[in-house]
């Protein structure tokens, strides 16, 4: 299936982790450690061998991924010795913001969490657990990547390195807070195991910039939309974690700003026709992945009083508007045809899932999948080829001289 | 995998950080205190409203402004070595755009300002940023005003570093700086009532931020009376 779908997964916060099923610590009855998300395996072997563990981490198409990149190239790109005219002013300004640490004392829990969790029963309980697990994994994958970048860039560009380290501080805090949330449901993600056992998806630095920029900005729009919706409709606020989203998502937004500055410091990633094609590609990948993922989980969004598709379209449109401040081209997502294409992809995706759930032998399943995959690919291609919108930072964009502020 | 090289260290720090939700490295360093340094102008010298950044350049007309004593850093630091408070910066940095963009469309802008206000409250910092509706200082920036829809709103701060960040965030704004010898003079505005049309199709699953959210950020004395 579309390779681009695979990269999407880790991207949207909340949308990325595997299902958690395997209770893996039978000796501790009340507390279950989730080691990975497996495919739905009804019962875990009591003493899984190493081999069994490996099999249990099944990387499915839409399964989340951790990112890694070419750290040597990153070092080159931001080496202040090599790039003497690297504009450091924006990095200095961002460093100041991250050092301020607006949320230093924000993530403090109280007893409402456990009480609320105990009240969530029935099918919604499982959905909430999955939401926490996916969100935690997404935040944690950011932590790993930023932490390593902070370490690797220390010598060549201490300012950029420190920003990465401070962003990993934020991500760790977020992941930790979500993992504490899982403890309200008597679960915990084994993040150490995840670190070692997860597959890492390799992206060249410029792709990391596009993907993580979008990931952070779409994360901001998801969190703030949920927060503001629940502020208006508190009867749907089933769990106190949503109250923290307003301050929390400002971190996401700032992280996105940093990737904006990174790209502005490397204008070759923003100013040619290839950059425009990649920008559209990443936008499409991220939006489609979120849409398909969320449409498989409407119960969660409906559970907190949202219409899944309306919520997603709002997030996509706003993220796209934000992204148009930096990417040289974005998709025309406000064209009604774009949503129609997304909706057709949802239908095809549902059929694909249905094929997977049949009793057919693998060969037959694959044969049945071929026309569906072709249909999905053609929808994706058509969406990709829709007339784009020229965009970009006013510091670079060709339309700047005509712009009235 | 490339990441595995740092595996042990990463896991260690992950464990440490995840252990406590408010953990984090110390944020109280005081590097980068002054992005700009002003040579102290002689007190009571007449001089132009001077511009320092370069985005738009043509010499502005020169109203006589008295420049007072200068210029300590007032950047966003929790620094134990603050200059004595009587020496105030006389340099102001701003980003400006039309009122609709600043006050109505960019809702994350509201969130940033309230976040910053909260932070200043928590750390007992004196406010050093303001919103100015139709600022008088714009008269000295013809190259800005000819590209600006009116009414205009400026975000003004004595913290140059932060204004650089706000320019990065907002992008569709013009940035520059000027000097003035008193806060009142720096933030003087032509009183005007701003009004915005309701958005044609508001599809967000929440209401817009309320009209007038910007009141706490207007300079004292210029707060618009509520209608």
Coordinates of C-alpha atoms in Angstrom, one line a residue:
Chain A
X1 CA 0.0 0.0 0.0
X2 CA 0.9 3.5 -0.4
X3 CA 4.3 4.0 1.1
X4 CA 3.3 7.4 2.1
X5 CA 0.7 6.1 4.4
X6 CA 3.4 4.3 6.3
X7 CA 5.2 7.5 7.1
X8 CA 2.2 9.2 8.3
X9 CA 1.5 7.2 11.2
X10 CA 3.8 8.6 13.8
X11 CA 2.8 11.9 12.7
X12 CA -0.4 12.9 14.1
X13 CA -0.5 12.9 17.8
X14 CA -3.1 10.6 19.2
X15 CA -3.1 8.6 16.0
X16 CA -0.1 6.6 16.2
X17 CA 0.3 3.7 18.3
X18 CA -0.4 0.2 18.1
X19 CA -3.2 -1.4 19.8
X20 CA -2.5 -2.4 23.2
X21 CA -3.5 -5.8 24.1
X22 CA -0.9 -7.9 25.6
X23 CA -1.0 -7.9 29.3
X24 CA 2.6 -8.9 29.9
X25 CA 3.2 -9.0 33.5
X26 CA 1.2 -11.7 34.9
X27 CA 3.0 -11.7 38.2
X28 CA 1.6 -8.3 39.0
X29 CA -2.1 -8.7 38.8
X30 CA -3.2 -5.1 39.1
X31 CA -0.7 -3.5 36.9
X32 CA -0.2 -4.3 33.3
X33 CA 2.8 -3.3 31.3
X34 CA 2.1 -2.8 27.7
X35 CA 5.1 -3.8 25.8
X36 CA 4.0 -3.2 22.4
X37 CA 1.1 -3.0 20.4
X38 CA 0.5 -6.1 18.9
X39 CA -2.0 -7.2 16.5
X40 CA -5.0 -8.3 18.5
X41 CA -3.7 -11.3 20.1
X42 CA -6.2 -12.6 22.5
X43 CA -3.9 -14.2 24.9
X44 CA -0.3 -13.6 25.4
X45 CA 2.0 -16.5 26.0
X46 CA 3.0 -16.6 29.6
X47 CA 6.6 -16.6 29.0
X48 CA 7.2 -15.2 25.6
X49 CA 10.5 -16.2 24.1
X50 CA 12.6 -13.6 22.4
X51 CA 11.3 -14.8 19.1
X52 CA 7.7 -14.5 20.2
X53 CA 8.4 -10.9 21.3
X54 CA 9.7 -10.1 18.0
X55 CA 6.7 -11.4 16.3
X56 CA 4.4 -9.6 18.5
X57 CA 5.6 -6.2 17.4
X58 CA 3.9 -6.3 14.1
X59 CA 4.5 -3.2 12.0
X60 CA 1.3 -2.8 10.1
X61 CA 0.7 -0.3 7.4
X62 CA -0.7 2.4 9.5
X63 CA 1.3 1.3 12.5
X64 CA 3.3 4.0 14.1
X65 CA 6.9 4.5 13.5
X66 CA 9.8 6.1 15.2
X67 CA 12.0 8.4 13.1
X68 CA 15.7 8.5 12.7
X69 CA 17.8 10.5 10.3
X70 CA 21.2 11.1 8.9
X71 CA 22.9 12.8 11.8
X72 CA 26.1 13.5 10.0
X73 CA 24.2 15.5 7.4
X74 CA 22.3 17.3 10.1
X75 CA 25.7 18.3 11.6
X76 CA 26.9 19.6 8.3
X77 CA 23.7 21.6 7.7
X78 CA 23.9 23.5 11.0
X79 CA 27.6 23.7 11.4
X80 CA 28.3 27.3 12.1
X81 CA 31.9 26.9 10.8
X82 CA 30.8 25.7 7.4
X83 CA 27.8 27.9 7.1
X84 CA 29.1 31.2 8.2
X85 CA 26.1 33.2 7.3
X86 CA 23.6 30.9 9.0
X87 CA 21.0 33.3 10.3
X88 CA 21.2 32.6 14.0
X89 CA 18.8 35.4 15.2
X90 CA 15.7 33.2 15.0
X91 CA 17.4 30.4 16.7
X92 CA 18.5 32.6 19.5
X93 CA 15.0 33.9 19.8
X94 CA 13.6 30.4 19.9
X95 CA 16.1 29.3 22.5
X96 CA 14.9 32.2 24.7
X97 CA 11.3 31.0 24.4
X98 CA 12.2 27.4 25.2
X99 CA 14.4 28.4 28.2
X100 CA 11.5 30.4 29.6
X101 CA 9.8 27.0 30.0
X102 CA 6.2 28.2 30.2
X103 CA 5.0 24.8 31.3
X104 CA 7.5 24.0 34.0
X105 CA 4.8 23.6 36.6
X106 CA 1.9 22.8 34.4
X107 CA 1.8 19.0 34.4
X108 CA 0.8 18.3 37.9
X109 CA -1.8 15.6 38.5
X110 CA -4.5 15.4 41.0
X111 CA -6.9 12.8 42.4
X112 CA -9.6 13.6 39.8
X113 CA -7.7 11.5 37.3
X114 CA -8.1 8.2 38.9
X115 CA -11.6 8.9 39.9
X116 CA -12.5 9.9 36.3
X117 CA -10.8 6.8 35.0
X118 CA -12.7 4.5 37.3
X119 CA -15.9 5.9 36.0
X120 CA -15.0 5.2 32.3
X121 CA -16.3 1.7 31.8
X122 CA -17.5 -0.4 28.9
X123 CA -16.2 -0.1 25.4
X124 CA -15.2 3.6 26.0
X125 CA -12.6 2.4 28.5
X126 CA -10.7 0.5 25.9
X127 CA -10.9 3.5 23.5
X128 CA -9.5 5.8 26.1
X129 CA -6.6 3.5 26.8
X130 CA -5.8 3.3 23.2
X131 CA -5.9 7.1 22.9
X132 CA -3.5 7.5 25.8
X133 CA -1.2 4.8 24.5
X134 CA -1.1 6.3 21.0
X135 CA -0.5 9.8 22.3
X136 CA 2.2 8.7 24.6
X137 CA 4.0 6.8 21.9
X138 CA 3.8 9.8 19.6
X139 CA 5.2 12.1 22.2
X140 CA 7.9 9.6 23.1
X141 CA 9.0 9.2 19.6
X142 CA 9.5 13.0 19.5
X143 CA 11.5 12.8 22.6
X144 CA 13.9 10.1 21.2
X145 CA 14.6 12.0 18.0
X146 CA 15.1 15.4 19.6
X147 CA 17.2 14.0 22.4
X148 CA 19.6 12.4 19.9
X149 CA 19.7 15.5 17.7
X150 CA 20.5 17.6 20.8
X151 CA 23.3 15.3 21.6
X152 CA 24.7 15.2 18.1
X153 CA 24.7 18.9 17.2
X154 CA 26.2 20.0 20.5
X155 CA 29.6 20.7 19.0
X156 CA 28.7 22.1 15.6
X157 CA 25.8 24.4 16.7
X158 CA 25.2 24.6 20.4
X159 CA 22.2 26.9 20.1
X160 CA 20.3 24.5 17.8
X161 CA 21.4 21.6 19.9
X162 CA 20.1 23.2 23.1
X163 CA 16.8 23.8 21.5
X164 CA 16.5 20.2 20.5
X165 CA 17.3 19.2 24.1
X166 CA 14.7 21.5 25.5
X167 CA 12.1 20.2 23.0
X168 CA 13.0 16.7 24.1
X169 CA 12.3 17.9 27.7
X170 CA 8.8 19.0 26.6
X171 CA 8.1 15.7 24.8
X172 CA 9.4 13.6 27.7
X173 CA 7.1 15.6 30.0
X174 CA 4.2 15.1 27.8
X175 CA 4.9 11.4 27.3
X176 CA 5.4 11.0 31.1
X177 CA 2.1 12.7 31.8
X178 CA 0.2 10.4 29.4
X179 CA 1.9 7.4 30.8
X180 CA 0.8 8.4 34.3
X181 CA -2.7 8.7 32.7
X182 CA -2.4 5.0 31.7
X183 CA -1.6 4.2 35.3
X184 CA -5.1 5.4 36.1
X185 CA -6.3 2.5 34.0
X186 CA -3.8 0.2 35.7
X187 CA -1.6 0.1 32.7
X188 CA 1.8 1.4 31.8
X189 CA 3.8 1.6 28.6
X190 CA 7.2 0.1 28.8
X191 CA 9.0 2.9 27.0
X192 CA 12.4 1.4 27.4
X193 CA 11.3 -1.7 25.6
X194 CA 9.6 0.4 22.9
X195 CA 12.8 2.2 22.4
X196 CA 14.7 -0.9 21.7
X197 CA 12.1 -3.0 19.9
X198 CA 10.5 -0.5 17.6
X199 CA 11.5 -0.1 14.1
X200 CA 12.9 3.2 13.2
X201 CA 11.9 4.9 9.9
X202 CA 14.8 6.6 8.3
X203 CA 14.2 10.1 6.7
X204 CA 16.8 12.4 5.3
X205 CA 17.0 15.6 7.2
X206 CA 14.9 17.6 4.8
X207 CA 12.1 15.1 5.1
X208 CA 12.4 15.2 8.8
X209 CA 11.9 18.9 8.6
X210 CA 8.7 18.6 6.5
X211 CA 7.3 15.7 8.5
X212 CA 8.0 17.0 12.0
X213 CA 6.9 20.5 11.2
X214 CA 3.5 19.1 10.1
X215 CA 3.4 16.7 12.9
X216 CA 3.9 19.5 15.5
X217 CA 1.5 21.9 13.9
X218 CA -1.2 19.4 13.3
X219 CA -0.7 18.3 16.9
X220 CA -1.3 21.8 18.1
X221 CA -4.5 22.1 16.1
X222 CA -5.8 18.8 17.4
X223 CA -5.1 19.6 21.0
X224 CA -6.4 23.2 20.9
X225 CA -9.6 22.1 19.0
X226 CA -10.4 19.4 21.5
X227 CA -9.6 21.8 24.4
X228 CA -11.8 24.6 23.1
X229 CA -14.6 22.2 22.2
X230 CA -14.6 20.7 25.7
X231 CA -14.4 24.1 27.3
X232 CA -17.7 24.8 25.6
X233 CA -19.1 21.4 26.3
X234 CA -17.7 20.3 29.6
X235 CA -20.2 17.4 29.9
X236 CA -18.1 15.5 27.4
X237 CA -14.9 16.1 29.4
X238 CA -14.7 12.5 30.6
X239 CA -11.1 12.7 31.8
X240 CA -9.2 15.6 33.3
X241 CA -6.3 15.4 30.9
X242 CA -8.1 17.5 28.4
X243 CA -8.0 20.5 30.7
X244 CA -4.2 20.5 30.3
X245 CA -4.3 20.8 26.5
X246 CA -4.4 24.5 26.2
X247 CA -1.0 25.1 27.7
X248 CA 0.3 21.8 26.5
X249 CA -0.3 22.5 22.9
X250 CA 1.6 25.8 23.0
X251 CA 4.6 23.6 23.3
X252 CA 3.7 21.8 20.1
X253 CA 3.2 25.1 18.3
X254 CA 6.6 26.4 19.4
X255 CA 8.2 23.1 18.3
X256 CA 6.7 23.7 14.9
X257 CA 8.1 27.2 14.8
X258 CA 11.6 25.8 15.4
X259 CA 11.3 23.6 12.3
X260 CA 10.1 26.6 10.4
X261 CA 13.3 28.4 11.4
X262 CA 15.4 25.3 10.5
X263 CA 13.9 25.3 7.0
X264 CA 14.3 29.1 6.7
X265 CA 18.0 28.6 7.5
X266 CA 18.2 26.1 4.6
X267 CA 16.3 27.8 1.9
X268 CA 17.3 25.2 -0.6
X269 CA 14.5 23.1 1.0
X270 CA 12.0 25.7 0.3
X271 CA 12.7 27.5 -2.9
X272 CA 12.6 25.2 -5.9
X273 CA 10.1 23.0 -7.7
X274 CA 11.2 19.9 -5.9
X275 CA 10.5 21.6 -2.6
X276 CA 7.0 22.4 -3.8
X277 CA 6.4 18.8 -4.8
X278 CA 7.7 17.4 -1.5
X279 CA 5.7 20.0 0.4
X280 CA 2.5 18.8 -1.3
X281 CA 3.4 15.2 -0.8
X282 CA 4.0 15.6 2.9
X283 CA 0.8 17.6 3.4
X284 CA -1.2 14.9 1.6
X285 CA 0.5 12.1 3.5
X286 CA -0.2 13.6 6.9
X287 CA -3.7 14.7 6.2
X288 CA -4.8 11.4 4.6
X289 CA -3.2 9.4 7.4
X290 CA -5.0 11.3 10.1
X291 CA -8.3 11.2 8.3
X292 CA -8.1 7.4 7.7
X293 CA -6.9 6.8 11.2
X294 CA -9.5 8.9 12.9
X295 CA -12.3 7.5 10.7
X296 CA -11.4 4.1 12.1
X297 CA -11.8 5.5 15.6
X298 CA -15.0 7.5 15.4
X299 CA -16.0 6.1 18.8
X300 CA -13.4 8.1 20.5
X301 CA -14.3 11.4 18.9
X302 CA -18.0 10.8 19.3
X303 CA -17.3 9.8 22.9
X304 CA -16.1 13.3 23.6
X305 CA -18.9 14.9 21.6
X306 CA -17.1 15.6 18.3
X307 CA -18.1 14.8 14.8
X308 CA -15.0 13.0 13.6
X309 CA -15.0 14.1 10.0
X310 CA -15.9 17.7 10.9
X311 CA -13.2 17.7 13.5
X312 CA -10.6 16.4 11.1
X313 CA -11.5 18.8 8.3
X314 CA -11.2 21.7 10.7
X315 CA -7.8 20.5 11.8
X316 CA -6.7 19.9 8.2
X317 CA -7.8 23.3 7.0
X318 CA -6.2 25.2 9.9
X319 CA -3.0 23.2 9.7
X320 CA -2.8 23.9 6.0
X321 CA -3.3 27.6 6.6
X322 CA -0.5 27.5 9.2
X323 CA 1.7 25.5 6.9
X324 CA 1.2 28.0 4.1
X325 CA 3.4 30.4 6.2
X326 CA 6.4 28.3 5.5
X327 CA 6.0 25.6 2.8
X328 CA 6.4 26.9 -0.7
X329 CA 3.2 25.1 -1.8
X330 CA 0.2 23.6 0.0
X331 CA -2.9 21.7 -1.0
X332 CA -6.2 23.3 -1.8
X333 CA -7.9 21.6 1.1
X334 CA -10.8 24.1 1.2
X335 CA -11.9 23.0 -2.2
X336 CA -14.8 20.7 -1.5
X337 CA -13.4 18.2 -4.0
X338 CA -10.6 17.5 -1.6
X339 CA -12.9 16.3 1.1
X340 CA -14.8 14.2 -1.4
X341 CA -11.6 12.5 -2.2
X342 CA -10.8 11.9 1.4
X343 CA -14.2 10.4 1.9
X344 CA -13.8 8.0 -1.0
X345 CA -10.4 6.9 0.5
X346 CA -12.2 6.1 3.7
X347 CA -14.6 3.8 2.0
X348 CA -11.8 2.0 0.1
X349 CA -9.8 1.7 3.3
X350 CA -12.8 0.2 5.1
X351 CA -13.0 -2.4 2.3
X352 CA -9.3 -3.1 2.6
X353 CA -9.7 -3.7 6.3
X354 CA -12.7 -5.9 5.7
X355 CA -10.6 -8.1 3.3
X356 CA -8.0 -8.5 6.0
X357 CA -10.7 -9.7 8.4
X358 CA -12.0 -12.4 6.2
X359 CA -11.1 -16.1 6.5
X360 CA -9.6 -16.3 3.1
X361 CA -6.1 -17.7 2.6
X362 CA -3.4 -15.0 2.2
X363 CA -3.2 -15.4 -1.6
X364 CA -6.9 -14.8 -2.0
X365 CA -6.7 -11.8 0.3
X366 CA -3.9 -10.3 -1.7
X367 CA -5.8 -10.8 -4.9
X368 CA -8.8 -9.1 -3.5
X369 CA -6.7 -6.2 -2.3
X370 CA -5.2 -5.4 -5.7
X371 CA -8.1 -3.5 -7.1
X372 CA -8.7 -1.7 -3.8
X373 CA -5.1 -0.6 -3.5
X374 CA -5.2 0.6 -7.1
X375 CA -8.3 2.6 -6.4
X376 CA -6.7 4.1 -3.3
X377 CA -3.5 4.9 -5.2
X378 CA -5.5 6.6 -7.9
X379 CA -7.4 8.7 -5.4
X380 CA -4.2 9.7 -3.7
X381 CA -2.6 10.6 -7.0
X382 CA -5.6 12.7 -8.0
X383 CA -5.6 14.5 -4.7
X384 CA -1.9 15.1 -5.1
X385 CA -2.4 16.6 -8.6
X386 CA -5.1 19.0 -7.6
X387 CA -4.0 22.5 -8.4
X388 CA -1.9 23.6 -5.4
X389 CA -1.7 26.9 -3.6
X390 CA 1.5 28.8 -3.9
X391 CA 2.6 29.8 -0.4
X392 CA 5.6 30.4 1.8
X393 CA 7.1 32.7 4.4
X394 CA 6.9 36.4 3.5
X395 CA 10.7 36.4 4.1
X396 CA 11.0 34.3 0.9
X397 CA 7.8 34.2 -1.0
X398 CA 7.7 35.7 -4.5
X399 CA 4.3 37.3 -3.8
X400 CA 5.8 39.3 -0.9
X401 CA 6.2 42.7 -2.7
X402 CA 2.6 42.8 -3.6
X403 CA 1.4 41.8 -0.1
X404 CA -0.5 44.3 2.0
X405 CA -0.3 43.6 5.6
Chain B
X1 CA 20.0 1.8 13.7
X2 CA 21.5 5.2 14.1
X3 CA 19.5 5.8 17.2
X4 CA 20.8 2.8 19.0
X5 CA 24.2 4.3 19.4
X6 CA 22.8 6.5 22.1
X7 CA 20.6 3.9 23.5
X8 CA 21.8 3.6 27.0
X9 CA 22.1 7.3 27.6
X10 CA 18.7 7.9 26.1
X11 CA 17.0 5.4 28.2
X12 CA 18.7 6.7 31.3
X13 CA 17.6 10.2 30.6
X14 CA 14.2 9.1 29.5
X15 CA 13.7 7.3 32.8
X16 CA 14.9 10.4 34.7
X17 CA 12.6 12.8 32.9
X18 CA 9.6 10.6 32.8
X19 CA 9.9 10.0 36.5
X20 CA 8.5 13.4 37.4
X21 CA 6.2 15.4 35.2
X22 CA 7.7 18.7 36.1
X23 CA 11.2 17.6 35.8
X24 CA 13.5 19.3 33.4
X25 CA 16.8 20.8 33.0
X26 CA 17.3 24.1 34.7
X27 CA 15.8 26.9 32.6
X28 CA 17.5 29.7 34.5
X29 CA 20.6 30.1 32.6
X30 CA 21.4 33.6 31.6
X31 CA 23.1 33.3 28.4
X32 CA 22.1 35.5 25.6
X33 CA 21.0 38.3 27.7
X34 CA 21.5 41.1 25.3
X35 CA 20.9 40.7 21.6
X36 CA 21.5 44.3 21.0
X37 CA 23.5 46.8 22.9
X38 CA 22.8 50.4 22.8
X39 CA 25.6 52.8 23.3
X40 CA 24.2 55.2 25.8
X41 CA 23.2 58.4 24.2
X42 CA 23.9 61.5 26.1
X43 CA 20.9 62.4 28.1
X44 CA 18.5 65.0 26.8
X45 CA 19.9 65.0 23.3
X46 CA 17.4 65.5 20.6
X47 CA 17.4 62.8 18.0
X48 CA 15.3 61.1 15.5
X49 CA 13.0 58.3 16.1
X50 CA 15.6 56.0 14.9
X51 CA 15.1 52.7 13.2
X52 CA 17.4 49.8 13.6
X53 CA 16.3 46.9 11.7
X54 CA 16.7 46.9 8.0
X55 CA 13.6 45.4 6.4
X56 CA 12.4 48.7 5.1
X57 CA 14.7 51.6 4.8
X58 CA 14.3 55.2 4.0
X59 CA 15.0 57.8 6.6
X60 CA 11.9 58.8 8.5
X61 CA 11.0 62.3 9.2
X62 CA 12.6 63.5 12.4
X63 CA 10.3 64.8 15.0
X64 CA 12.3 66.0 18.0
X65 CA 12.3 63.3 20.6
X66 CA 14.2 63.5 23.7
X67 CA 16.1 60.4 24.4
X68 CA 16.5 59.6 28.0
X69 CA 19.0 57.5 29.6
X70 CA 19.5 54.2 28.1
X71 CA 19.1 50.9 27.7
X72 CA 19.5 47.9 29.9
X73 CA 18.5 44.6 28.7
X74 CA 15.0 43.7 29.4
X75 CA 14.9 40.5 27.6
X76 CA 13.0 37.6 28.7
X77 CA 15.3 36.3 31.3
X78 CA 14.9 35.2 34.8
X79 CA 18.2 36.6 35.6
X80 CA 19.6 37.3 39.0
X81 CA 21.8 40.0 37.6
X82 CA 19.1 42.4 36.4
X83 CA 20.2 46.0 36.1
X84 CA 18.8 48.4 38.6
X85 CA 15.2 49.1 37.7
X86 CA 15.5 52.9 37.3
X87 CA 17.4 52.5 34.1
X88 CA 14.8 51.6 31.6
X89 CA 15.2 50.6 28.0
X90 CA 14.2 53.4 25.6
X91 CA 14.2 51.1 22.6
X92 CA 11.0 49.5 21.4
X93 CA 10.6 46.7 19.0
X94 CA 7.4 45.9 17.2
X95 CA 5.6 43.8 14.7
X96 CA 2.6 45.3 13.0
X97 CA -0.3 44.3 10.7
X98 CA -3.9 45.2 10.2
X99 CA -6.2 44.9 13.2
X100 CA -8.3 42.0 11.7
X101 CA -5.2 39.9 11.3
X102 CA -3.8 40.6 14.8
X103 CA -7.0 40.6 16.9
X104 CA -9.5 38.6 15.0
X105 CA -7.9 36.0 12.7
X106 CA -4.8 34.8 14.5
X107 CA -6.3 33.1 17.5
X108 CA -3.0 31.5 18.5
X109 CA -1.7 35.0 19.0
X110 CA -4.2 35.5 21.8
X111 CA -3.0 32.3 23.4
X112 CA 0.6 33.3 23.2
X113 CA 0.0 36.7 24.8
X114 CA -2.0 35.2 27.7
X115 CA 0.6 32.5 28.2
X116 CA 3.2 35.1 28.5
X117 CA 1.2 37.2 30.8
X118 CA 0.6 34.2 33.0
X119 CA 4.4 33.5 33.0
X120 CA 5.2 37.0 34.0
X121 CA 2.7 36.8 36.9
X122 CA 4.2 33.5 38.1
X123 CA 7.7 35.0 38.1
X124 CA 6.8 38.5 39.2
X125 CA 8.1 40.1 36.1
X126 CA 7.0 43.5 35.1
X127 CA 5.1 43.5 31.8
X128 CA 7.2 44.7 28.9
X129 CA 4.9 44.0 25.9
X130 CA 1.8 45.8 24.8
X131 CA -0.7 45.9 22.0
X132 CA -1.2 49.3 20.5
X133 CA -4.2 50.0 18.2
X134 CA -3.4 52.6 15.6
X135 CA 0.0 53.6 17.1
X136 CA 1.3 57.1 16.6
X137 CA 4.8 55.9 16.0
X138 CA 3.8 54.5 12.6
X139 CA 3.8 58.0 11.2
X140 CA 7.5 57.7 11.2
X141 CA 7.5 54.6 9.1
X142 CA 6.1 55.6 5.7
X143 CA 7.5 52.4 4.1
X144 CA 5.5 50.4 6.5
X145 CA 2.3 52.4 6.4
X146 CA 2.0 52.4 2.6
X147 CA 1.7 48.6 2.8
X148 CA -0.6 48.4 5.8
X149 CA -4.3 48.1 5.9
X150 CA -5.9 50.2 8.6
X151 CA -6.8 50.2 11.4
X152 CA -3.4 48.7 12.3
X153 CA -2.3 47.0 15.5
X154 CA 1.2 46.7 16.7
X155 CA 2.7 44.4 19.2
X156 CA 5.4 46.4 21.0
X157 CA 8.0 45.2 23.4
X158 CA 11.3 46.3 24.9
X159 CA 12.5 42.7 24.4
X160 CA 14.0 42.5 20.9
X161 CA 14.6 38.7 21.1
X162 CA 11.0 38.0 21.8
X163 CA 9.8 40.2 18.9
X164 CA 12.1 38.2 16.6
X165 CA 10.2 35.1 17.8
X166 CA 6.8 36.8 17.3
X167 CA 7.9 37.8 13.7
X168 CA 8.8 34.1 13.1
X169 CA 5.4 33.0 14.5
X170 CA 3.1 35.5 12.8
X171 CA 5.1 35.8 9.6
X172 CA 2.6 38.1 7.9
X173 CA 3.7 41.1 9.9
X174 CA 6.2 43.9 9.4
X175 CA 8.9 44.4 12.0
X176 CA 11.0 47.3 13.0
X177 CA 12.2 49.3 16.1
X178 CA 12.3 52.8 17.4
X179 CA 13.3 54.8 20.4
X180 CA 11.2 57.0 22.7
X181 CA 12.0 58.5 26.0
X182 CA 8.9 57.5 27.9
X183 CA 6.5 54.6 27.8
X184 CA 3.6 57.0 27.3
X185 CA 5.2 58.4 24.2
X186 CA 6.3 55.0 22.9
X187 CA 2.8 53.6 23.1
X188 CA 0.8 56.6 22.2
X189 CA -2.1 55.8 19.9
X190 CA -4.9 57.5 18.0
X191 CA -8.1 56.3 19.7
X192 CA -10.2 54.2 17.5
X193 CA -12.9 51.7 17.9
X194 CA -12.2 48.4 16.1
X195 CA -14.9 46.2 14.8
X196 CA -14.8 42.9 12.9
X197 CA -17.4 41.3 10.7
X198 CA -18.6 37.9 11.9
X199 CA -16.8 35.2 9.9
X200 CA -18.9 34.1 7.0
X201 CA -18.7 30.4 7.7
X202 CA -17.4 29.5 11.1
X203 CA -17.0 25.7 11.1
X204 CA -14.8 25.2 14.1
X205 CA -16.4 23.1 16.9
X206 CA -16.0 26.0 19.3
X207 CA -16.8 29.7 19.4
X208 CA -14.3 32.4 18.6
X209 CA -12.4 34.1 21.3
X210 CA -14.5 37.0 22.6
X211 CA -14.3 40.4 21.2
X212 CA -12.1 42.6 23.4
X213 CA -9.8 39.8 24.6
X214 CA -6.9 42.3 23.9
X215 CA -8.0 44.7 26.6
X216 CA -5.4 43.5 29.2
X217 CA -2.6 44.1 26.8
X218 CA -3.4 47.7 25.9
X219 CA -1.2 50.3 27.6
X220 CA -2.8 51.5 30.8
X221 CA -4.8 54.6 30.1
X222 CA -5.6 53.6 26.5
X223 CA -8.0 50.9 27.3
X224 CA -11.0 51.2 25.2
X225 CA -14.2 51.7 27.0
X226 CA -16.3 48.6 26.5
X227 CA -19.3 49.1 24.3

